[in-house]
XYZ file of C-alpha atoms in Angstrom:
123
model
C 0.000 0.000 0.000
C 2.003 3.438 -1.260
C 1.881 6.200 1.691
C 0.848 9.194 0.578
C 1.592 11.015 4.260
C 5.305 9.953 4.051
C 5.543 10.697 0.214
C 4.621 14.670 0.848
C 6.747 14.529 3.677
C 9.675 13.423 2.284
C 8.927 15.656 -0.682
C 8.579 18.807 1.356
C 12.243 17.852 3.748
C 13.596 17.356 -0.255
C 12.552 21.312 -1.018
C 14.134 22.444 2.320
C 17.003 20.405 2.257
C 17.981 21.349 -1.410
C 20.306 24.739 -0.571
C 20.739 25.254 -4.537
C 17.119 27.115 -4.284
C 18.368 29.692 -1.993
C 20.766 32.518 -1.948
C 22.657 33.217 1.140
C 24.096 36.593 2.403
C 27.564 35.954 2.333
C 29.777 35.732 5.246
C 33.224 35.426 6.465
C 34.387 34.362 10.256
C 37.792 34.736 11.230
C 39.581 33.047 14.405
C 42.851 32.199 15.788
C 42.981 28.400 15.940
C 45.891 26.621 17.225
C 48.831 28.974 16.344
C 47.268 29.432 13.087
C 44.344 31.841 11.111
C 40.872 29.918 10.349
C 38.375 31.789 8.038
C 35.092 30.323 7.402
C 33.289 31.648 4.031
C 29.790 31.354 3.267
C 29.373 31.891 -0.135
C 25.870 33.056 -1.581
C 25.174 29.874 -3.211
C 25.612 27.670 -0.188
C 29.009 26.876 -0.241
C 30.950 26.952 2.613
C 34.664 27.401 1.769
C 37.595 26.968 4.798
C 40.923 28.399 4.915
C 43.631 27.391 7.464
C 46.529 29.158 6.942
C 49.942 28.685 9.591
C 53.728 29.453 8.865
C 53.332 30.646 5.750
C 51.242 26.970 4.593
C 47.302 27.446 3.551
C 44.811 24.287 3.379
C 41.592 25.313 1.934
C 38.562 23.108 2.265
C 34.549 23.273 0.819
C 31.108 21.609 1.914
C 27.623 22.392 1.044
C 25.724 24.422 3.665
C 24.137 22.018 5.657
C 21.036 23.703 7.715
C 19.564 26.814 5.246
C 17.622 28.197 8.141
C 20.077 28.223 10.735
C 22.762 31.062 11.071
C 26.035 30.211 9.783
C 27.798 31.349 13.390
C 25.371 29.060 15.400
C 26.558 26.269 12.715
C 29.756 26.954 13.261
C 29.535 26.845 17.476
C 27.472 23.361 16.794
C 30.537 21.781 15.105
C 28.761 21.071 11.825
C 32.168 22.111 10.035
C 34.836 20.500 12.355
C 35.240 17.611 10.238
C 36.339 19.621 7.794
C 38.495 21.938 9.708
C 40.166 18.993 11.602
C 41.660 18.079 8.467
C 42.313 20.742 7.244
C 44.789 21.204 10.721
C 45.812 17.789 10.544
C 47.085 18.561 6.525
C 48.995 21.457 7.861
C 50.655 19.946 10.619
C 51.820 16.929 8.303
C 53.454 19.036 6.019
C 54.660 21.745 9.038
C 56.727 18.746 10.530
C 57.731 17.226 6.877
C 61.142 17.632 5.421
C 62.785 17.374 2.319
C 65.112 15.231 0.901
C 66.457 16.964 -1.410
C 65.667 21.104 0.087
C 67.374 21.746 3.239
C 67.547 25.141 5.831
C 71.089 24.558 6.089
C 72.144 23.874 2.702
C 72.261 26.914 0.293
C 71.629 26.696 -3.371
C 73.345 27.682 -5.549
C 72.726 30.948 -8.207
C 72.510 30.095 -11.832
C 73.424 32.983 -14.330
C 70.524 35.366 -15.627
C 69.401 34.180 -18.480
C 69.617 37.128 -21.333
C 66.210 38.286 -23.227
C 67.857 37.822 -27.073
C 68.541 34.376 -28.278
C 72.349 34.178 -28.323
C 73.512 33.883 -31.948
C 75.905 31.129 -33.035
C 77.404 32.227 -36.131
């Protein structure tokens, strides 16, 4: 027997659900977060881009806006982005405490000669 109740319902959670029929005021939160900067950008269509920048090293992240009628600060004190962020951190780190094989503080490379702007002539 088909449900017509549940049908509507589901139909009506699909319209409010689906953030591509809205446009969002955009906006931009900015915080320290462990020694480094976090900004969180809502973008008008719903995405919700993530910077974490620290040392000079930037990790940017994205995910769809998750709850249309909630405000994007009271989304972000809920946590629905920390997945995102905590990788973002995590991504950072890894390459913060990487090292080269090849590149090293210590070691200084050395200058090449300037190459000249005319083709140099061989006859």
């Amino acid at each position: 027997m088909f449900d017509i109740k549940s049908f509507f319902k589901r139909e009506v959670e699909k319209k409010l659900i689906d953030v591509d029929d809205y446009i969002f005021m955009p906006e931009r939160v900015e915080m320290e977060l462990e020694g480094g900067l976090l900004n969180c950008v809502l973008n008008s269509d719903g995405r919700v881009d993530i910077f974490y920048s620290k040392h000079g090293i930037t990790e940017v992240g994205s995910a769809s806006r998750k709850h249309p009628f909630t405000a994007f600060e009271t989304e972000l004190y809920h946590g629905v982005y920390d997945d995102v962020i905590d990788d973002l951190v995590k991504e950072v780190e890894k390459i913060i405490d990487g090292s080269s094989k090849y590149f090293r503080r210590n070691k200084v490379l050395p200058s090449t000669t300037a190459l000249t702007s005319k083709p140099f002539d061989q006859n």
